[in-house]
Short mmCIF file of C-alpha atoms and ligand atoms in Angstrom, two decimals:
data_model
loop_
_atom_site.label_atom_id
_atom_site.label_comp_id
_atom_site.label_asym_id
_atom_site.label_seq_id
_atom_site.Cartn_x
_atom_site.Cartn_y
_atom_site.Cartn_z
CA MET A 40 -17.04 40.11 -53.53
CA SER A 41 -16.16 39.56 -49.87
CA LYS A 42 -12.59 38.66 -49.12
CA LYS A 43 -11.97 35.59 -46.96
CA ILE A 44 -9.47 36.33 -44.16
CA LEU A 45 -9.59 33.32 -41.85
CA ASP A 46 -10.32 29.74 -42.83
CA VAL A 47 -10.56 27.02 -40.19
CA LYS A 48 -10.81 23.51 -41.62
CA ASN A 49 -11.87 20.42 -39.69
CA LEU A 50 -10.07 21.61 -36.54
CA LYS A 51 -9.63 19.07 -33.76
CA LYS A 52 -7.98 19.40 -30.38
CA TYR A 53 -7.89 16.33 -28.16
CA PHE A 54 -6.30 16.06 -24.71
CA THR A 55 -5.26 12.80 -23.10
CA THR A 56 -6.15 12.68 -19.41
CA ASP A 57 -6.18 9.99 -16.72
CA GLN A 58 -9.91 9.60 -17.31
CA GLY A 59 -9.56 9.20 -21.09
CA VAL A 60 -9.36 11.34 -24.22
CA VAL A 61 -11.13 14.70 -24.06
CA LYS A 62 -12.31 15.79 -27.51
CA ALA A 63 -12.45 19.48 -26.61
CA VAL A 64 -12.76 20.56 -30.25
CA ASP A 65 -13.94 17.86 -32.62
CA GLY A 66 -13.98 18.72 -36.32
CA VAL A 67 -14.92 22.39 -36.45
CA SER A 68 -14.90 24.34 -39.74
CA PHE A 69 -15.71 28.00 -40.43
CA SER A 70 -14.40 31.02 -42.29
CA ILE A 71 -14.49 34.75 -41.62
CA ASP A 72 -14.49 37.51 -44.25
CA GLU A 73 -12.85 40.90 -44.13
CA GLU A 74 -14.71 43.27 -41.77
CA GLU A 75 -16.94 40.42 -40.59
CA THR A 76 -17.64 39.26 -37.04
CA LEU A 77 -18.38 35.62 -36.42
CA GLY A 78 -19.72 34.99 -32.93
CA ILE A 79 -19.32 31.69 -31.12
CA VAL A 80 -21.64 30.97 -28.21
CA GLY A 81 -22.02 27.99 -25.91
CA GLU A 82 -22.06 26.97 -22.26
CA SER A 83 -18.95 26.35 -20.16
CA GLY A 84 -17.36 23.12 -21.32
CA SER A 85 -18.62 23.49 -24.91
CA GLY A 86 -15.08 24.01 -26.28
CA LYS A 87 -15.17 27.78 -26.92
CA SER A 88 -11.90 28.54 -25.15
CA THR A 89 -10.08 25.58 -26.68
CA ILE A 90 -11.13 26.82 -30.13
CA ALA A 91 -9.66 30.23 -29.24
CA TYR A 92 -6.32 28.81 -28.12
CA THR A 93 -6.09 26.39 -31.04
CA VAL A 94 -6.96 28.98 -33.69
CA MET A 95 -4.30 31.28 -32.22
CA GLY A 96 -1.66 28.50 -32.30
CA ILE A 97 -1.31 28.51 -28.48
CA TYR A 98 -2.40 24.85 -28.64
CA ARG A 99 -1.12 22.78 -31.54
CA PRO A 100 -4.11 21.24 -33.41
CA THR A 101 -4.56 17.45 -33.20
CA GLU A 102 -5.90 17.61 -36.76
CA GLY A 103 -7.08 20.20 -39.27
CA GLU A 104 -5.66 23.59 -40.11
CA VAL A 105 -5.97 27.34 -39.62
CA ILE A 106 -5.35 29.49 -42.69
CA ILE A 107 -4.91 33.26 -42.55
CA LYS A 108 -5.04 35.24 -45.79
CA GLY A 109 -4.36 32.08 -47.80
CA GLN A 110 -1.33 30.98 -45.74
CA LYS A 111 -1.26 28.08 -43.30
CA PHE A 112 -0.96 29.47 -39.78
CA ALA A 113 -1.42 26.39 -37.63
CA SER A 114 -1.69 22.64 -38.16
CA LYS A 115 -0.37 19.49 -36.50
CA LYS A 116 2.91 19.89 -38.39
CA ILE A 117 3.33 23.64 -38.68
CA LYS A 118 5.00 25.88 -36.14
CA THR A 119 3.45 29.33 -36.53
CA SER A 120 5.69 31.93 -38.15
CA LEU A 121 6.28 35.33 -36.52
CA ASN A 122 5.22 37.06 -39.71
CA LEU A 123 1.80 35.41 -39.72
CA ARG A 124 1.45 35.85 -35.96
CA LYS A 125 1.34 39.58 -36.59
CA GLU A 126 -1.83 39.10 -38.65
CA MET A 127 -3.64 37.37 -35.77
CA GLN A 128 -4.09 38.97 -32.38
CA ILE A 129 -6.12 38.08 -29.30
CA VAL A 130 -7.84 40.06 -26.55
CA PHE A 131 -8.42 37.87 -23.50
CA GLN A 132 -11.29 37.94 -21.03
CA ASP A 133 -9.20 39.03 -18.07
CA PRO A 134 -6.85 41.91 -18.84
CA GLY A 135 -5.51 41.58 -15.28
CA SER A 136 -3.78 38.31 -16.11
CA SER A 137 -3.00 38.97 -19.78
CA LEU A 138 -0.87 42.07 -19.14
CA ASN A 139 2.54 41.66 -17.51
CA PRO A 140 2.13 43.23 -14.05
CA SER A 141 5.84 44.10 -13.81
CA GLN A 142 5.88 46.16 -17.03
CA THR A 143 4.59 49.70 -17.45
CA ILE A 144 1.88 50.38 -20.03
CA LYS A 145 4.59 51.99 -22.15
CA GLN A 146 6.74 48.84 -22.08
CA ILE A 147 3.68 46.66 -22.83
CA LEU A 148 2.82 48.70 -25.93
CA GLU A 149 6.41 49.04 -27.12
CA LEU A 150 7.09 45.29 -27.08
CA PRO A 151 5.01 44.22 -30.13
CA LEU A 152 6.29 47.23 -32.09
CA LYS A 153 9.88 46.10 -31.48
CA VAL A 154 9.31 42.34 -31.88
CA HIS A 155 7.53 42.79 -35.21
CA ASN A 156 9.75 45.62 -36.38
CA ILE A 157 6.76 47.93 -36.85
CA ALA A 158 8.66 51.01 -35.67
CA LYS A 159 12.45 51.22 -35.77
CA THR A 160 13.70 54.41 -34.16
CA LYS A 161 13.02 55.55 -30.61
CA SER A 162 10.97 58.51 -31.80
CA GLU A 163 8.92 56.33 -34.18
CA ILE A 164 8.16 53.94 -31.31
CA GLN A 165 7.22 56.84 -29.04
CA SER A 166 4.89 58.38 -31.53
CA LYS A 167 3.22 55.00 -32.30
CA VAL A 168 2.68 54.37 -28.59
CA LYS A 169 1.15 57.82 -28.09
CA ASN A 170 -1.10 57.27 -31.07
CA LEU A 171 -2.28 53.91 -29.69
CA MET A 172 -3.10 55.54 -26.35
CA SER A 173 -5.13 58.24 -28.05
CA MET A 174 -6.97 55.65 -30.18
CA VAL A 175 -8.19 53.86 -27.05
CA GLN A 176 -8.88 57.19 -25.32
CA LEU A 177 -6.39 56.74 -22.49
CA PRO A 178 -4.34 59.68 -21.14
CA GLU A 179 -0.61 59.73 -21.86
CA ASP A 180 0.28 59.88 -18.17
CA PHE A 181 -0.93 56.25 -17.91
CA LEU A 182 2.14 55.20 -19.89
CA HIS A 183 4.25 55.19 -16.73
CA LYS A 184 1.73 53.26 -14.67
CA TYR A 185 1.61 49.50 -14.12
CA PRO A 186 -1.51 47.47 -15.03
CA GLY A 187 -2.36 47.03 -11.34
CA MET A 188 -2.59 50.83 -10.93
CA ILE A 189 -5.44 51.32 -13.43
CA GLY A 190 -9.06 50.07 -13.64
CA GLY A 191 -10.24 46.85 -15.32
CA GLY A 192 -11.83 48.69 -18.26
CA GLU A 193 -8.65 50.75 -18.79
CA ARG A 194 -6.56 47.58 -18.70
CA GLN A 195 -8.80 46.07 -21.39
CA MET A 196 -8.26 49.20 -23.51
CA VAL A 197 -4.50 48.66 -23.14
CA SER A 198 -5.00 45.04 -24.32
CA ILE A 199 -6.90 46.31 -27.35
CA ALA A 200 -4.19 48.89 -28.08
CA ARG A 201 -1.56 46.15 -27.85
CA ALA A 202 -3.52 44.01 -30.31
CA LEU A 203 -3.85 46.94 -32.74
CA ALA A 204 -0.15 47.86 -32.48
CA VAL A 205 0.88 45.37 -35.17
CA ASN A 206 -1.87 46.23 -37.70
CA PRO A 207 -3.50 42.78 -37.65
CA SER A 208 -6.14 41.49 -40.08
CA PHE A 209 -7.88 39.35 -37.48
CA ILE A 210 -8.54 39.69 -33.75
CA LEU A 211 -9.93 36.95 -31.57
CA LEU A 212 -12.06 38.48 -28.80
CA ASP A 213 -12.41 35.95 -26.00
CA GLU A 214 -15.23 37.24 -23.74
CA PRO A 215 -13.61 40.72 -23.89
CA THR A 216 -16.21 42.43 -21.69
CA SER A 217 -17.51 39.74 -19.36
CA ALA A 218 -15.05 40.56 -16.55
CA LEU A 219 -15.90 44.29 -16.68
CA ASP A 220 -18.47 46.58 -15.08
CA VAL A 221 -21.62 47.09 -17.15
CA SER A 222 -20.81 50.82 -17.36
CA ILE A 223 -17.61 50.18 -19.29
CA GLN A 224 -18.82 47.26 -21.45
CA ALA A 225 -20.69 49.43 -23.96
CA LYS A 226 -17.71 51.75 -24.39
CA ILE A 227 -15.39 48.82 -25.16
CA ILE A 228 -17.88 47.30 -27.62
CA ASP A 229 -18.36 50.65 -29.43
CA MET A 230 -14.60 51.04 -29.66
CA LEU A 231 -14.17 47.55 -31.11
CA MET A 232 -16.91 48.17 -33.70
CA ASP A 233 -15.28 51.48 -34.73
CA PHE A 234 -11.85 49.86 -35.09
CA GLN A 235 -13.37 47.08 -37.17
CA LYS A 236 -14.66 49.60 -39.72
CA GLN A 237 -11.58 51.80 -39.61
CA PHE A 238 -9.05 48.99 -40.09
CA LYS A 239 -11.25 46.44 -41.94
CA LEU A 240 -10.72 43.94 -39.14
CA SER A 241 -12.19 40.45 -38.97
CA TYR A 242 -13.31 39.32 -35.52
CA LEU A 243 -14.02 35.97 -33.93
CA PHE A 244 -16.09 36.98 -30.92
CA ILE A 245 -16.48 34.34 -28.23
CA THR A 246 -19.07 34.83 -25.50
CA HIS A 247 -21.78 33.09 -23.50
CA ASP A 248 -23.86 36.31 -23.64
CA LEU A 249 -26.51 35.84 -26.35
CA SER A 250 -27.95 39.34 -25.90
CA LEU A 251 -24.56 40.94 -26.51
CA MET A 252 -23.91 38.67 -29.48
CA LYS A 253 -27.05 39.91 -31.23
CA ASN A 254 -25.54 43.40 -31.39
CA VAL A 255 -22.01 42.57 -32.45
CA ALA A 256 -21.98 39.57 -34.77
CA ASN A 257 -22.77 39.24 -38.48
CA ARG A 258 -23.08 35.49 -38.10
CA VAL A 259 -23.43 33.30 -35.03
CA ALA A 260 -22.28 29.72 -34.41
CA VAL A 261 -23.37 27.59 -31.44
CA MET A 262 -21.01 25.03 -29.93
CA TYR A 263 -21.89 21.97 -27.91
CA LEU A 264 -19.38 19.37 -26.72
CA GLY A 265 -16.66 20.45 -29.14
CA LYS A 266 -18.84 20.63 -32.27
CA ILE A 267 -20.75 23.36 -34.05
CA CYS A 268 -24.47 22.52 -34.00
CA GLU A 269 -25.87 25.55 -35.84
CA THR A 270 -24.54 28.56 -37.78
CA ALA A 271 -26.62 31.31 -39.35
CA PRO A 272 -26.57 35.02 -40.21
CA THR A 273 -27.44 36.89 -36.99
CA ASN A 274 -31.02 37.93 -37.90
CA GLU A 275 -31.89 34.46 -39.09
CA PHE A 276 -30.21 32.92 -36.03
CA TYR A 277 -32.36 34.88 -33.59
CA SER A 278 -35.61 34.82 -35.56
CA ASN A 279 -35.52 31.23 -36.82
CA PRO A 280 -33.36 29.00 -34.59
CA LEU A 281 -33.66 25.38 -35.70
CA HIS A 282 -31.41 23.22 -33.55
CA PRO A 283 -33.08 22.16 -30.27
CA TYR A 284 -30.00 23.32 -28.34
CA THR A 285 -30.09 26.78 -29.93
CA GLN A 286 -33.81 26.99 -29.16
CA MET A 287 -33.07 26.06 -25.56
CA LEU A 288 -30.39 28.73 -25.24
CA LEU A 289 -32.50 31.46 -26.86
CA SER A 290 -35.63 30.61 -24.88
CA SER A 291 -33.70 31.18 -21.66
CA ILE A 292 -32.48 34.74 -22.45
CA PRO A 293 -34.00 37.13 -19.90
CA VAL A 294 -36.07 39.91 -21.54
CA ILE A 295 -37.76 43.00 -20.15
CA SER A 296 -40.82 43.47 -22.39
CA ASP A 297 -43.74 41.36 -23.61
CA GLU A 298 -42.80 42.21 -27.21
CA GLU A 299 -39.36 40.68 -26.73
CA GLU A 300 -40.88 37.67 -24.96
CA ASP A 301 -43.12 37.08 -28.01
CA LEU A 302 -40.10 37.04 -30.30
CA LYS A 303 -38.34 34.33 -28.32
CA PRO A 304 -38.73 30.64 -29.20
CA LYS A 305 -41.29 28.85 -27.01
CA ARG A 306 -39.63 27.70 -23.80
CA VAL A 307 -37.70 24.51 -24.59
CA ILE A 308 -37.47 22.26 -21.59
CA SER A 309 -34.29 20.27 -21.52
CA SER A 310 -32.96 18.16 -18.74
CA GLY A 311 -29.55 17.87 -17.17
CA GLU A 312 -26.17 19.45 -17.52
CA ILE A 313 -23.68 19.33 -20.38
CA PRO A 314 -22.11 15.80 -20.19
CA SER A 315 -18.44 15.29 -19.35
CA PRO A 316 -16.34 15.65 -22.53
CA VAL A 317 -14.59 12.40 -21.54
CA ASN A 318 -17.92 10.60 -21.76
CA VAL A 319 -19.58 12.04 -24.85
CA PRO A 320 -22.92 10.28 -25.60
CA SER A 321 -23.05 8.09 -28.72
CA GLY A 322 -24.73 9.55 -31.82
CA CYS A 323 -25.77 13.17 -31.24
CA GLY A 324 -23.96 14.70 -28.26
CA PHE A 325 -27.08 16.64 -27.27
CA ARG A 326 -29.41 13.62 -27.11
CA THR A 327 -29.21 13.24 -23.31
CA ARG A 328 -30.84 16.68 -22.95
CA CYS A 329 -32.85 16.95 -26.15
CA PRO A 330 -36.67 17.06 -25.86
CA LYS A 331 -36.98 16.05 -29.54
CA LYS A 332 -34.66 13.03 -29.61
CA MET A 333 -35.51 10.07 -31.84
CA ALA A 334 -34.21 6.50 -32.06
CA ILE A 335 -31.59 7.41 -34.67
CA CYS A 336 -30.12 10.11 -32.39
CA SER A 337 -28.29 7.58 -30.19
CA GLU A 338 -27.10 5.53 -33.16
CA GLU A 339 -25.70 8.02 -35.67
CA SER A 340 -23.96 11.40 -35.42
CA PRO A 341 -25.88 13.92 -37.54
CA GLU A 342 -24.07 15.64 -40.42
CA ILE A 343 -24.17 19.42 -40.72
CA VAL A 344 -26.46 20.49 -43.60
CA GLU A 345 -27.32 23.83 -45.19
CA VAL A 346 -31.08 24.36 -44.77
CA SER A 347 -31.21 27.83 -46.33
CA LYS A 348 -28.54 30.25 -47.60
CA GLY A 349 -25.82 30.41 -44.94
CA HIS A 350 -27.96 28.60 -42.33
CA PHE A 351 -26.35 25.28 -41.30
CA VAL A 352 -27.76 22.81 -38.78
CA CYS A 353 -26.35 19.57 -37.38
CA CYS A 354 -29.44 17.60 -36.30
CA HIS A 355 -31.27 14.50 -37.58
CA LEU A 356 -34.51 16.52 -37.77
CA PHE A 357 -32.95 18.26 -40.80
CA SER A 358 -30.91 15.41 -42.32
CA LYS A 359 -31.44 15.05 -46.05
FE1 SF4 B 586 -32.08 16.28 -30.71
FE2 SF4 B 586 -31.66 14.20 -32.31
FE3 SF4 B 586 -31.37 16.66 -33.24
FE4 SF4 B 586 -29.64 15.66 -31.53
S1 SF4 B 586 -30.02 14.93 -33.60
S2 SF4 B 586 -30.52 17.69 -31.47
S3 SF4 B 586 -30.93 14.44 -30.21
S4 SF4 B 586 -33.26 15.70 -32.52
#
């Protein structure tokens, strides 16, 4: 039986602004098993980054909770403990701003080992750091360089090594390759997939790149205006998308062959941009762009329902 590692329950994160309350994440629930990758996709402004920061305890949730290996990690009332922090690591999109530019790579990798008491003596720390460098295939002479002296892909490998330093159970990957050259993206993805198997890691992989997601995720969730509108196992997600928003996203993926074009959903024409999160439409948040909207869509918010095993949709077309 698969072992549940991360459990996110009814997570909400609201911000009060001069324009009103922004419901950046509005009642999101999901779980991730050991060695599983859940992908979250959505446009800018859908709430993907706020989910990342709230799950990691960087933002305190407005409501709901984050549970790691059965222990509460973050909620409105709980301050995250150092011990549990070790279980949850993050790799950010831009390694240039997530690594301290005034520290050498050696200092960057030593810090988590010292803070979490992973290695005690100087020689233990040294050997752990060397091992981390070899795992991410970086030469030892980089240890004395600063992040600004190495390439973007190499900096991202340092970020991955730093995340692995504390033997976590879960890593949140927030667009880990989108700031990198195409040539290095595949290498980073292969590395992450290898580490997942080797260390039985659970990943939450956030990206706007639906083609990439197809190759990395076991399950995919789509976000729109702070809510999840559809979740399904990856094959089912790409072959049988049900929510009009998912169909719109998938129909717009560029492909290079007629065979791939045939596999895509028929082009779904939607109008407009994602609305301001301060002014979320009544009823279904997608109704202002949805080609299939009905009268009920502006009156009632749809509930998320399971339409087949593991395939959940939040749309009145599927309400029971
Ligand atoms: Fe479209 Fe209505 Fe479904 Fe929303 S609930 S996605 S508006 S059909």
